[in-house]
Short mmCIF file of the C-alpha atoms (twelve columns), coordinates in Angstrom:
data_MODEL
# 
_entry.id   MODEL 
# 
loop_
_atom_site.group_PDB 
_atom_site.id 
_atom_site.type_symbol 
_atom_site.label_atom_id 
_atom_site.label_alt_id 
_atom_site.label_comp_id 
_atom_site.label_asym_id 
_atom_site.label_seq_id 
_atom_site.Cartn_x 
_atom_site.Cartn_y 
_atom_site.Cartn_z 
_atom_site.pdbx_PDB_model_num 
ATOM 1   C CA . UNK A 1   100.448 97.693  74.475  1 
ATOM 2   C CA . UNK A 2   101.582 99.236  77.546  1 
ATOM 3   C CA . UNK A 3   104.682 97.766  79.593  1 
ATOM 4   C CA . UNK A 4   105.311 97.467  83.436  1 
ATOM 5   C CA . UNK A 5   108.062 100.181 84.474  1 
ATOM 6   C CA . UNK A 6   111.784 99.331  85.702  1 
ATOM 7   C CA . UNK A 7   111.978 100.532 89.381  1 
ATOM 8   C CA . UNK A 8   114.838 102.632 88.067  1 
ATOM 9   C CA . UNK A 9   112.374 104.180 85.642  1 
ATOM 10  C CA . UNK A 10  110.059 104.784 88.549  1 
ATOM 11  C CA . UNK A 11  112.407 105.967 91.074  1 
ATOM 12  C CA . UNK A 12  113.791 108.826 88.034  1 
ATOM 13  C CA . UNK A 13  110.001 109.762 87.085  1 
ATOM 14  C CA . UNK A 14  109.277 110.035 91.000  1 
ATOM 15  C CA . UNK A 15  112.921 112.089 91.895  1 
ATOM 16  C CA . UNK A 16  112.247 114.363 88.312  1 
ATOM 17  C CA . UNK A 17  108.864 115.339 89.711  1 
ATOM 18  C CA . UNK A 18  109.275 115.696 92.870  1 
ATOM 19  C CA . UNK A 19  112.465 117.363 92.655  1 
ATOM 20  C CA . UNK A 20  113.988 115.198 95.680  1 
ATOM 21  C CA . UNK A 21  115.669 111.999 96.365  1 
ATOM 22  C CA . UNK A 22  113.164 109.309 95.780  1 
ATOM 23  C CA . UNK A 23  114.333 105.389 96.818  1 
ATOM 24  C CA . UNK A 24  112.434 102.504 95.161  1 
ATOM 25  C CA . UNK A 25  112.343 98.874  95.909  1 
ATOM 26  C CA . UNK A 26  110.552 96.192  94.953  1 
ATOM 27  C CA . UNK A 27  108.196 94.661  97.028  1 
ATOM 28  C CA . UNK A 28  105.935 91.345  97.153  1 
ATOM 29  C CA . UNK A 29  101.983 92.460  97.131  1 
ATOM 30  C CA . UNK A 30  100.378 91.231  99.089  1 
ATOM 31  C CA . UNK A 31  96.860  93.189  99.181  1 
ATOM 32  C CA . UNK A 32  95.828  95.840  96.835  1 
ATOM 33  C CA . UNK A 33  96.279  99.223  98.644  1 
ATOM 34  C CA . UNK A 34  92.908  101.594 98.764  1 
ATOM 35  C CA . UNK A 35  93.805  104.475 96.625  1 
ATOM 36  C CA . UNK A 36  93.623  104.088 92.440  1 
ATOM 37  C CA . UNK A 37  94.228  105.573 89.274  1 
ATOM 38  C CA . UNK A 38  93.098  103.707 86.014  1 
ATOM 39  C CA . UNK A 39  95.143  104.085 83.036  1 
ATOM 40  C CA . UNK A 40  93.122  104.250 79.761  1 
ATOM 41  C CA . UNK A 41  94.328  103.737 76.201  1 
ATOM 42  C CA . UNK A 42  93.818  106.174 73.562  1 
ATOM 43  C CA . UNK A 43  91.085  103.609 72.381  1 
ATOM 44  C CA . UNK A 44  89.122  104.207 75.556  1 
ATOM 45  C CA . UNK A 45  89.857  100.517 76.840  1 
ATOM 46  C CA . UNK A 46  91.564  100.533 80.986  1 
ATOM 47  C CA . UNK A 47  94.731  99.251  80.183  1 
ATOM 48  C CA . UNK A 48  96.862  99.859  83.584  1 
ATOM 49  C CA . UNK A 49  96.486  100.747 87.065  1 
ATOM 50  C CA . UNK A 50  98.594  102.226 90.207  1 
ATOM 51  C CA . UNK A 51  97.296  100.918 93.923  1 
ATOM 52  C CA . UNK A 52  98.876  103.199 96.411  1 
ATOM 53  C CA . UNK A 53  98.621  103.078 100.306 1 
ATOM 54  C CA . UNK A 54  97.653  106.070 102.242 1 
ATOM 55  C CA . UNK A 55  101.344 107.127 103.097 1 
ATOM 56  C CA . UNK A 56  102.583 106.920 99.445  1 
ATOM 57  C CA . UNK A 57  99.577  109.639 98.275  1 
ATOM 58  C CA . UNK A 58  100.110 111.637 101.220 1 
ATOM 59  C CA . UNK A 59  103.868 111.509 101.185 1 
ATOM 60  C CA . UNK A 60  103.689 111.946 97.241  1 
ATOM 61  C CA . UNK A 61  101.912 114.732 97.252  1 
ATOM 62  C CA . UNK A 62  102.738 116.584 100.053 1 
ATOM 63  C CA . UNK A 63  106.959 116.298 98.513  1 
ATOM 64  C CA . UNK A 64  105.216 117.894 95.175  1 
ATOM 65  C CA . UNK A 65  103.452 120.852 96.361  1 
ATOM 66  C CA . UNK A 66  106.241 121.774 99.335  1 
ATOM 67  C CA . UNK A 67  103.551 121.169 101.824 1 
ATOM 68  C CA . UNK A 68  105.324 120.109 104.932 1 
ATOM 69  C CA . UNK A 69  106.174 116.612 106.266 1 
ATOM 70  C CA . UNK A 70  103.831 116.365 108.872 1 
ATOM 71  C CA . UNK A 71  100.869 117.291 107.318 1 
ATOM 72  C CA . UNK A 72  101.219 114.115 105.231 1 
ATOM 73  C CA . UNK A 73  102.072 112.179 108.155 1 
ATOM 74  C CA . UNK A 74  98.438  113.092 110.116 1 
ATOM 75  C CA . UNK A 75  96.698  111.891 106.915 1 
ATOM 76  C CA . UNK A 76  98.957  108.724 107.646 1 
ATOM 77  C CA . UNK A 77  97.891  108.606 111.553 1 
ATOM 78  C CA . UNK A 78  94.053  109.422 110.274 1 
ATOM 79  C CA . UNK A 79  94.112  106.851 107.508 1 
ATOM 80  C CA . UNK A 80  93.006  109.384 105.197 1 
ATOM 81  C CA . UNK A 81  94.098  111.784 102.540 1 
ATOM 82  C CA . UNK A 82  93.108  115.451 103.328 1 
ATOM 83  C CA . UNK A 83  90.970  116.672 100.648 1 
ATOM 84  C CA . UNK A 84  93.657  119.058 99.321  1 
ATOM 85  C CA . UNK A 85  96.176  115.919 99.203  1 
ATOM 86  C CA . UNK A 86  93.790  114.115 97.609  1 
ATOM 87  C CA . UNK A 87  93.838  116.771 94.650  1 
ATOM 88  C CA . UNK A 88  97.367  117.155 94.329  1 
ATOM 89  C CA . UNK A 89  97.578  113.229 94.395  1 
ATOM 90  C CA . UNK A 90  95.262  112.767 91.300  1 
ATOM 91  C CA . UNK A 91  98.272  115.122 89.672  1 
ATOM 92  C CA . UNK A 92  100.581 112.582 90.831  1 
ATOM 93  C CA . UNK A 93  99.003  109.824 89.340  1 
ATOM 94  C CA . UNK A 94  98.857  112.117 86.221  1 
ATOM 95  C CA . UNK A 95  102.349 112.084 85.573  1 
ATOM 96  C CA . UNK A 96  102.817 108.391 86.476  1 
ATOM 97  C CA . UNK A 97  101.030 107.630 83.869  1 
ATOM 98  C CA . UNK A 98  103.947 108.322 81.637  1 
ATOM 99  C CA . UNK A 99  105.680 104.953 82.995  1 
ATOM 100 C CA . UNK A 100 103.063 103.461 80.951  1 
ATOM 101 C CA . UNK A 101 103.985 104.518 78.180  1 
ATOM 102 C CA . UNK A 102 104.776 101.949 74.943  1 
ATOM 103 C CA . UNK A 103 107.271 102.391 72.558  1 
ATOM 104 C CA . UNK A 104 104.221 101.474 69.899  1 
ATOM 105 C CA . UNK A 105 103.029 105.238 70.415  1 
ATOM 106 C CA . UNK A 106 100.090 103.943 72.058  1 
ATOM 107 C CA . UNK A 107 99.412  107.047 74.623  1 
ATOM 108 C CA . UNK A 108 98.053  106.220 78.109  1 
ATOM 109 C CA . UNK A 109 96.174  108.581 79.725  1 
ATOM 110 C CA . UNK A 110 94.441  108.837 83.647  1 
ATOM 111 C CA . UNK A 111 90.491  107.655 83.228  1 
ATOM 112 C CA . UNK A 112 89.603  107.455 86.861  1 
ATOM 113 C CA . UNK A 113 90.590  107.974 90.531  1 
ATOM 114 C CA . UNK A 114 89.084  106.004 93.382  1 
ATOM 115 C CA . UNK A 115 89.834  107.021 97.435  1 
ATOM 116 C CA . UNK A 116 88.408  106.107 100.362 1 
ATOM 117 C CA . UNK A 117 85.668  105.572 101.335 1 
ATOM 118 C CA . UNK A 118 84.885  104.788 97.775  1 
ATOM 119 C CA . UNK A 119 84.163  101.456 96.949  1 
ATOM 120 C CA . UNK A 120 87.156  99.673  95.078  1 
ATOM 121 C CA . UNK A 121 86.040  99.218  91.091  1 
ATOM 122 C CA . UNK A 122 85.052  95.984  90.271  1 
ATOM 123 C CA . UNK A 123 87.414  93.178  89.146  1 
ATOM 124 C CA . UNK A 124 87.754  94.622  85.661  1 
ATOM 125 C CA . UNK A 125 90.520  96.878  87.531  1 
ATOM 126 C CA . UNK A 126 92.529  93.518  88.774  1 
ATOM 127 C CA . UNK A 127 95.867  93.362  87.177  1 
ATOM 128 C CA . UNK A 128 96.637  90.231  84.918  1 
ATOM 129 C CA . UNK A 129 98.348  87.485  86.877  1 
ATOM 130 C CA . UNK A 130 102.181 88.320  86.575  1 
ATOM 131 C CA . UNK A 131 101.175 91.779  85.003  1 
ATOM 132 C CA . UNK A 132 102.004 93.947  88.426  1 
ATOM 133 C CA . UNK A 133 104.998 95.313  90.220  1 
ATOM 134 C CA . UNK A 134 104.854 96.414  94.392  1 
ATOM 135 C CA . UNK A 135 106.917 98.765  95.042  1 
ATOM 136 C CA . UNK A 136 107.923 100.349 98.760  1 
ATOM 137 C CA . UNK A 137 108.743 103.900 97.575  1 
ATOM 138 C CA . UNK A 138 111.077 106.557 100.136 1 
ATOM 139 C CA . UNK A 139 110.543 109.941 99.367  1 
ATOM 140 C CA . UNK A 140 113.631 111.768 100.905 1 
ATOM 141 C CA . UNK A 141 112.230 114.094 104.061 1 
ATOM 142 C CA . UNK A 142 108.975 112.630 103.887 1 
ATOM 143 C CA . UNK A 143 108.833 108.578 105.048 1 
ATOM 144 C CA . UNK A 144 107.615 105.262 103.017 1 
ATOM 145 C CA . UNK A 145 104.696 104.030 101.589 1 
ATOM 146 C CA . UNK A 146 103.663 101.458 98.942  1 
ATOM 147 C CA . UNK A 147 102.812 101.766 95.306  1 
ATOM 148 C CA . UNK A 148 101.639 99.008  92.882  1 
ATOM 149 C CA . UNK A 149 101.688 99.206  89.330  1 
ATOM 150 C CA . UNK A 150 99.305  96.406  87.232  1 
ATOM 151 C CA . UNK A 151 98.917  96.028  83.582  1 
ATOM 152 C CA . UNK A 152 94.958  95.055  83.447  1 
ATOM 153 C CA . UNK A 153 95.190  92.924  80.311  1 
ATOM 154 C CA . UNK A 154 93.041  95.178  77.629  1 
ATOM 155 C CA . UNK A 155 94.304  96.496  74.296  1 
# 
């Protein structure tokens, strides 16, 4: 069964990745940002989710393919990912979904992304209560946003 990451965990996947300073801190949630991957399970059940805001998938994947700073930051001001952000984020989300990982071998793999406009996924995609972890997420050179990793419960 999958686990919830360490922030430290998250902040060394991010930096590895990224290849830059990345600072993490925990955060309350307090609303489930707009933009999703859903983890699956190698027995096809959704096992684990990250919520990210607009500024973490911009910022995110602007830092990984060297595209510059404020590129992200006018899909910030327009409150939506560029198409070729929106890409390159799903590749993000890829990688994250090694923090997932158990030490059961059970592999966890990216099923589906959702952005907006797209309707959020019903409430099958609703982490367990207790089973999530907010996260405010500074990506040296690039700015803030929010990331929230949920465990949804399956097996």
């Amino acid at each position: 069964m999958p686990s919830l990451p360490t922030p430290d965990a998250v902040s060394q996947t991010l930096s590895t990745f990224l290849r830059r300073e990345v600072f993490v801190r925990e955060v309350p949630v307090n609303a489930r940002p707009p933009v999703l991957g859903i983890y699956k399970s190698s027995s096809g059940a959704p096992v684990a989710v990250c919520a990210s805001d607009i500024a973490f998938a911009a910022f995110s994947s602007a830092a990984f393919a060297l595209i510059p700073a404020p590129v992200a930051r006018d899909s910030v001001k327009a409150g939506a990912l560029e198409e070729g952000l929106g890409e390159i984020f799903a590749e993000v989300l890829n990688v994250l979904s090694r923090l997932f990982a158990s030490h059961e071998g059970v592999r966890v793999t990216l099923m589906q992304t959702v952005f907006p406009p797209a309707p959020l996924p019903p409430s099958g995609s609703q982490p367990a209560p207790g089973g999530e972890l907010g996260l405010e997420i500074d990506i040296d050179g690039y700015g803030k946003g929010l990331l929230v990793l949920g465990l949804l419960g399956a097996a």
